[in-house]
Structures are given as structure tokens and as C-alpha cells.
């Protein structure tokens, strides 16, 4: 089992719709969770971080964390074509002895006009 | 100006050559990381450094070495490049001295696209 799993996609949504991206992780002691956006050939850009169960909203983005079920999700409201990118989920792994981030392989999102 | 810079941005080299990728940061962060990214494999940690005197191997350190010349500079070397080291390489930084909840947030440089022929 991979430490961090994401559906590779592509996830296709029409402009204006809600895009829902999901991520599951295997290490129950993980404490910090991140969503990065990566355009093709570019570097990952931090979108959201979440540390507590529940929802965290920032503009059109909402991160949701459920530690009991070991999943974290990202909702993008009013999706725009400029949101088309690969979204990477990252989880810290304190059991390795330091604050190491483990990345999923990413979900590709396509927003059509 | 970018907080994390990488040079070169693109590099084509031949098998057996020694090359160095450089990373500099003005964020004042103490921790620095090198990752490689291959299509479909996500980001893999090569080396990380908590400070100038602390360097550690990551998941895929074979064939690579690093040097932390200063808090702001972290270089990655390929002693003898091979074609399967063709990838995107990213440097990242994080700050261990900030709020506890944010100490593992990593910020990435623009990347170096390396091609080994």
C-alpha cells in the first residue's frame, strides 16, 4: 500500500462546477496535510495546509480532513480553466524521525470552458 | 525576486559527465531538500539538510551527493550521470523555527530539467 494515494485522473469538470479531489494516507500518526498545485513543467505551489479534523476554507478552496478515516480532500468551487493542473497531496510522516513530507503522485484536473 | 532559485533551469549532458545543480534561497529557512520528479512517480526525496552541518540521505540517494555551503545554499551533484537520472529536479526549503504548525511546510524552487543522453 502506498503511503499517500491519489486517483491519477484526469478529473474533468465544466467551468463553474465544483471539483473534488481526494487523498488517502496510510500512517495514522500523520499530523500535517498539504495540497500543492503543479502546472505542467512547473514547480509545486502550496495551496492549502490543514492540521485539524474538519474543514478549512481559503477563497474558492476548501480542504477537508478526516483523521479517523485517513483521508483529506480538496474542493475547488467555481472551477476555472486556469485551475487545470495536477494537484499533489502531501502528508507528513513523523514516524520516520523528522518532518518528512510524503507526496502522492497527483490528480490531474481538467476544467473545460 | 524569487525566494528559492535554481540553476541551471535546463541542462543536457552526456552519460558519465559530472554535473552540479545549485539551489539558493532568501527565505532564511534552515532546512533544505532535493527532490526528483519522474512522470507518474511523484516527488522522491534525494537528500535533505537541517542545517549546514546536518545532511541526510533520502529515499533515492544512490548516484547523488550534496553540499550545504551555507544556510542559503544547497547543491546537488551527479558524479557520473546516467540516462535514468533524466528528470525534473526540485529544491525545497522549510523553516523549523516558525510556528509548530507550519514547520513542515515546504516551498519549492522553479526546478531544473535535466536530460542525460
Short mmCIF file of C-alpha atoms in Angstrom, two decimals:
data_model
loop_
_atom_site.label_atom_id
_atom_site.label_comp_id
_atom_site.label_asym_id
_atom_site.label_seq_id
_atom_site.Cartn_x
_atom_site.Cartn_y
_atom_site.Cartn_z
CA UNK A 1 0.00 0.00 0.00
CA UNK A 2 1.31 3.41 -0.97
CA UNK A 3 1.76 5.86 1.87
CA UNK A 4 -0.25 8.54 0.07
CA UNK A 5 -2.71 7.60 -2.64
CA UNK A 6 -4.49 9.74 -5.17
CA UNK A 7 -6.52 8.93 -8.23
CA UNK A 8 -4.37 9.96 -11.17
CA UNK A 9 -7.35 11.22 -13.17
CA UNK A 10 -7.87 13.13 -15.26
CA UNK A 11 -10.82 14.59 -13.42
CA UNK A 12 -12.84 16.59 -15.92
CA UNK A 13 -15.29 19.28 -14.76
CA UNK A 14 -17.02 22.10 -16.60
CA UNK A 15 -16.22 25.71 -15.81
CA UNK A 16 -18.14 26.91 -12.76
CA UNK A 17 -18.57 23.44 -11.26
CA UNK A 18 -17.11 22.10 -8.02
CA UNK A 19 -14.04 19.92 -8.38
CA UNK A 20 -13.48 17.36 -5.64
CA UNK A 21 -10.02 15.87 -5.21
CA UNK A 22 -9.35 13.07 -2.75
CA UNK A 23 -6.33 11.65 -0.99
CA UNK A 24 -5.89 8.78 1.44
CA UNK A 25 -2.87 8.11 3.62
CA UNK A 26 -1.64 5.07 5.49
CA UNK A 27 0.22 6.41 8.53
CA UNK A 28 -2.24 7.10 11.35
CA UNK A 29 0.21 9.33 13.21
CA UNK A 30 0.43 11.84 10.35
CA UNK A 31 -0.24 15.33 11.62
CA UNK A 32 0.08 17.80 8.76
CA UNK A 33 -1.55 17.71 5.37
CA UNK A 34 -0.92 19.82 2.32
CA UNK A 35 -2.32 20.41 -1.13
CA UNK A 36 0.02 21.64 -3.84
CA UNK A 37 -0.89 22.70 -7.36
CA UNK A 38 1.54 21.94 -10.16
CA UNK A 39 1.25 23.18 -13.70
CA UNK A 40 2.95 21.08 -16.34
CA UNK A 41 6.72 21.54 -16.19
CA UNK A 42 6.47 23.94 -13.25
CA UNK A 43 7.18 23.60 -9.55
CA UNK A 44 4.60 22.65 -6.91
CA UNK A 45 2.85 25.64 -5.38
CA UNK A 46 1.29 25.41 -1.93
CA UNK A 47 -2.46 25.95 -1.96
CA UNK A 48 -3.66 24.77 1.42
CA UNK A 49 -2.43 23.24 4.64
CA UNK A 50 -4.65 21.61 7.24
CA UNK A 51 -3.80 20.17 10.62
CA UNK A 52 -7.14 19.55 12.41
CA UNK A 53 -10.19 17.50 11.58
CA UNK A 54 -12.88 19.39 9.73
CA UNK A 55 -12.94 21.98 7.00
CA UNK A 56 -10.60 24.84 6.23
CA UNK A 57 -11.64 27.40 3.66
CA UNK A 58 -9.50 29.83 1.69
CA UNK A 59 -11.26 31.64 -1.11
CA UNK A 60 -12.54 29.11 -3.63
CA UNK A 61 -10.61 26.29 -1.97
CA UNK A 62 -11.75 24.12 0.93
CA UNK A 63 -9.61 21.42 2.48
CA UNK A 64 -11.34 18.68 4.45
CA UNK A 65 -9.57 16.36 6.87
CA UNK A 66 -10.88 13.19 8.48
CA UNK A 67 -8.15 11.55 10.53
CA UNK A 68 -10.34 8.65 11.64
CA UNK A 69 -10.88 7.65 8.02
CA UNK A 70 -7.40 8.77 6.98
CA UNK A 71 -8.43 10.93 4.10
CA UNK A 72 -8.02 14.51 3.08
CA UNK A 73 -9.84 16.22 0.26
CA UNK A 74 -9.72 19.47 -1.65
CA UNK A 75 -12.80 21.15 -3.04
CA UNK A 76 -12.48 23.84 -5.68
CA UNK A 77 -15.62 25.90 -6.11
CA UNK A 78 -16.45 27.82 -9.27
CA UNK A 79 -13.71 25.95 -11.14
CA UNK A 80 -11.88 27.96 -13.80
CA UNK A 81 -9.87 26.77 -16.80
CA UNK A 82 -6.82 28.23 -15.03
CA UNK A 83 -7.34 25.63 -12.30
CA UNK A 84 -6.40 22.93 -14.80
CA UNK A 85 -3.27 21.41 -13.28
CA UNK A 86 -2.05 18.43 -11.28
CA UNK A 87 -2.88 18.57 -7.59
CA UNK A 88 -0.46 16.90 -5.21
CA UNK A 89 -1.43 15.74 -1.75
CA UNK A 90 1.40 15.70 0.80
CA UNK A 91 1.38 14.25 4.29
CA UNK A 92 3.99 14.48 6.98
CA UNK A 93 5.42 11.27 8.37
CA UNK A 94 6.80 11.86 11.87
CA UNK A 95 7.37 8.14 12.36
CA UNK A 96 10.48 8.45 10.18
CA UNK A 97 12.07 10.66 12.82
CA UNK A 98 11.72 14.05 11.22
CA UNK A 99 9.18 16.17 9.49
CA UNK A 100 9.32 14.43 6.15
CA UNK A 101 6.64 15.06 3.57
CA UNK A 102 5.39 12.12 1.55
CA UNK A 103 3.76 13.11 -1.74
CA UNK A 104 1.07 11.39 -3.69
CA UNK A 105 1.51 11.04 -7.44
CA UNK A 106 -1.13 13.69 -8.06
CA UNK A 107 -4.55 14.05 -9.64
CA UNK A 108 -4.78 15.82 -12.95
CA UNK A 109 -7.70 18.25 -13.13
CA UNK A 110 -9.12 19.49 -16.42
CA UNK A 111 -11.61 22.36 -16.36
CA UNK A 112 -13.36 22.87 -19.66
CA UNK A 113 -14.74 26.29 -20.71
CA UNK B 1 12.82 38.20 -6.85
CA UNK B 2 12.12 34.53 -6.32
CA UNK B 3 12.67 33.25 -2.78
CA UNK B 4 14.13 29.93 -3.98
CA UNK B 5 16.23 29.89 -7.12
CA UNK B 6 17.76 27.00 -9.01
CA UNK B 7 20.49 27.00 -11.63
CA UNK B 8 20.63 25.90 -14.33
CA UNK B 9 16.98 25.71 -15.34
CA UNK B 10 17.72 23.28 -18.14
CA UNK B 11 20.71 21.07 -18.69
CA UNK B 12 21.58 18.47 -21.28
CA UNK B 13 24.59 16.34 -20.55
CA UNK B 14 26.16 13.07 -21.61
CA UNK B 15 26.49 9.79 -19.80
CA UNK B 16 29.46 9.76 -17.44
CA UNK B 17 29.71 13.52 -17.01
CA UNK B 18 29.76 15.15 -13.59
CA UNK B 19 27.23 17.90 -13.13
CA UNK B 20 26.11 20.15 -10.33
CA UNK B 21 22.71 21.66 -9.71
CA UNK B 22 22.57 24.64 -7.41
CA UNK B 23 19.90 25.99 -5.12
CA UNK B 24 19.85 29.30 -3.28
CA UNK B 25 17.19 30.76 -1.01
CA UNK B 26 16.49 34.13 0.54
CA UNK B 27 13.68 32.91 2.80
CA UNK B 28 16.00 32.49 5.78
CA UNK B 29 14.92 28.89 6.18
CA UNK B 30 17.21 26.39 7.85
CA UNK B 31 16.01 23.21 6.14
CA UNK B 32 16.62 22.40 2.51
CA UNK B 33 15.67 19.43 0.34
CA UNK B 34 16.36 17.97 -3.07
CA UNK B 35 13.67 16.02 -4.91
CA UNK B 36 13.42 14.45 -8.30
CA UNK B 37 10.18 14.05 -10.20
CA UNK B 38 9.53 11.47 -12.88
CA UNK B 39 6.26 11.16 -14.78
CA UNK B 40 3.81 9.02 -12.81
CA UNK B 41 6.14 8.59 -9.84
CA UNK B 42 5.58 11.76 -7.90
CA UNK B 43 8.25 13.56 -5.92
CA UNK B 44 11.03 11.45 -4.48
CA UNK B 45 13.36 12.77 -1.79
CA UNK B 46 17.07 12.55 -2.67
CA UNK B 47 18.77 14.38 0.21
CA UNK B 48 17.80 16.78 2.95
CA UNK B 49 19.67 19.08 5.29
CA UNK B 50 18.54 20.56 8.58
CA UNK B 51 21.47 22.95 8.80
CA UNK B 52 24.96 23.41 7.40
CA UNK B 53 26.38 20.55 9.47
CA UNK B 54 23.48 18.15 9.08
CA UNK B 55 22.96 16.27 5.80
CA UNK B 56 20.89 13.14 5.39
CA UNK B 57 20.06 10.67 2.67
CA UNK B 58 16.54 10.43 1.36
CA UNK B 59 14.79 7.61 -0.47
CA UNK B 60 16.89 7.62 -3.63
CA UNK B 61 20.35 8.98 -2.79
CA UNK B 62 22.42 6.47 -4.79
CA UNK B 63 24.33 8.21 -7.57
CA UNK B 64 23.92 11.64 -5.97
CA UNK B 65 25.84 13.75 -3.47
CA UNK B 66 25.14 17.11 -1.90
CA UNK B 67 26.91 20.03 -0.32
CA UNK B 68 25.45 22.63 2.04
CA UNK B 69 27.87 25.51 1.52
CA UNK B 70 25.89 27.95 3.65
CA UNK B 71 22.46 28.16 5.21
CA UNK B 72 21.19 29.64 1.97
CA UNK B 73 22.90 27.29 -0.49
CA UNK B 74 22.42 23.58 -1.15
CA UNK B 75 23.97 21.89 -4.19
CA UNK B 76 23.23 18.53 -5.74
CA UNK B 77 25.89 16.67 -7.73
CA UNK B 78 25.68 13.76 -10.09
CA UNK B 79 29.17 12.29 -10.04
CA UNK B 80 28.71 10.24 -13.20
CA UNK B 81 25.40 10.95 -14.89
CA UNK B 82 23.37 8.12 -16.38
CA UNK B 83 20.30 8.28 -18.63
CA UNK B 84 17.86 7.14 -15.92
CA UNK B 85 18.73 10.29 -13.98
CA UNK B 86 16.87 12.25 -16.61
CA UNK B 87 14.15 14.01 -14.61
CA UNK B 88 12.89 17.26 -13.14
CA UNK B 89 14.83 18.23 -10.04
CA UNK B 90 13.38 20.48 -7.37
CA UNK B 91 14.93 22.17 -4.40
CA UNK B 92 12.67 22.99 -1.46
CA UNK B 93 13.01 24.78 1.86
CA UNK B 94 11.21 24.81 5.18
CA UNK B 95 11.54 26.71 8.41
CA UNK B 96 11.91 24.77 11.67
CA UNK B 97 11.89 27.93 13.78
CA UNK B 98 8.40 29.10 12.94
CA UNK B 99 5.07 28.20 14.46
CA UNK B 100 4.89 24.49 15.25
CA UNK B 101 2.01 24.01 12.89
CA UNK B 102 3.92 25.41 9.96
CA UNK B 103 7.38 23.95 10.40
CA UNK B 104 6.89 21.25 7.82
CA UNK B 105 5.51 23.45 5.07
CA UNK B 106 7.88 23.19 2.13
CA UNK B 107 8.40 25.82 -0.55
CA UNK B 108 9.77 24.82 -3.92
CA UNK B 109 12.18 26.36 -6.36
CA UNK B 110 11.37 26.56 -10.08
CA UNK B 111 13.11 23.29 -10.92
CA UNK B 112 15.88 22.08 -13.21
CA UNK B 113 15.08 19.91 -16.19
CA UNK B 114 17.99 17.52 -16.61
CA UNK B 115 18.48 15.32 -19.65
CA UNK B 116 21.24 12.73 -19.71
CA UNK B 117 21.99 11.37 -23.17
#
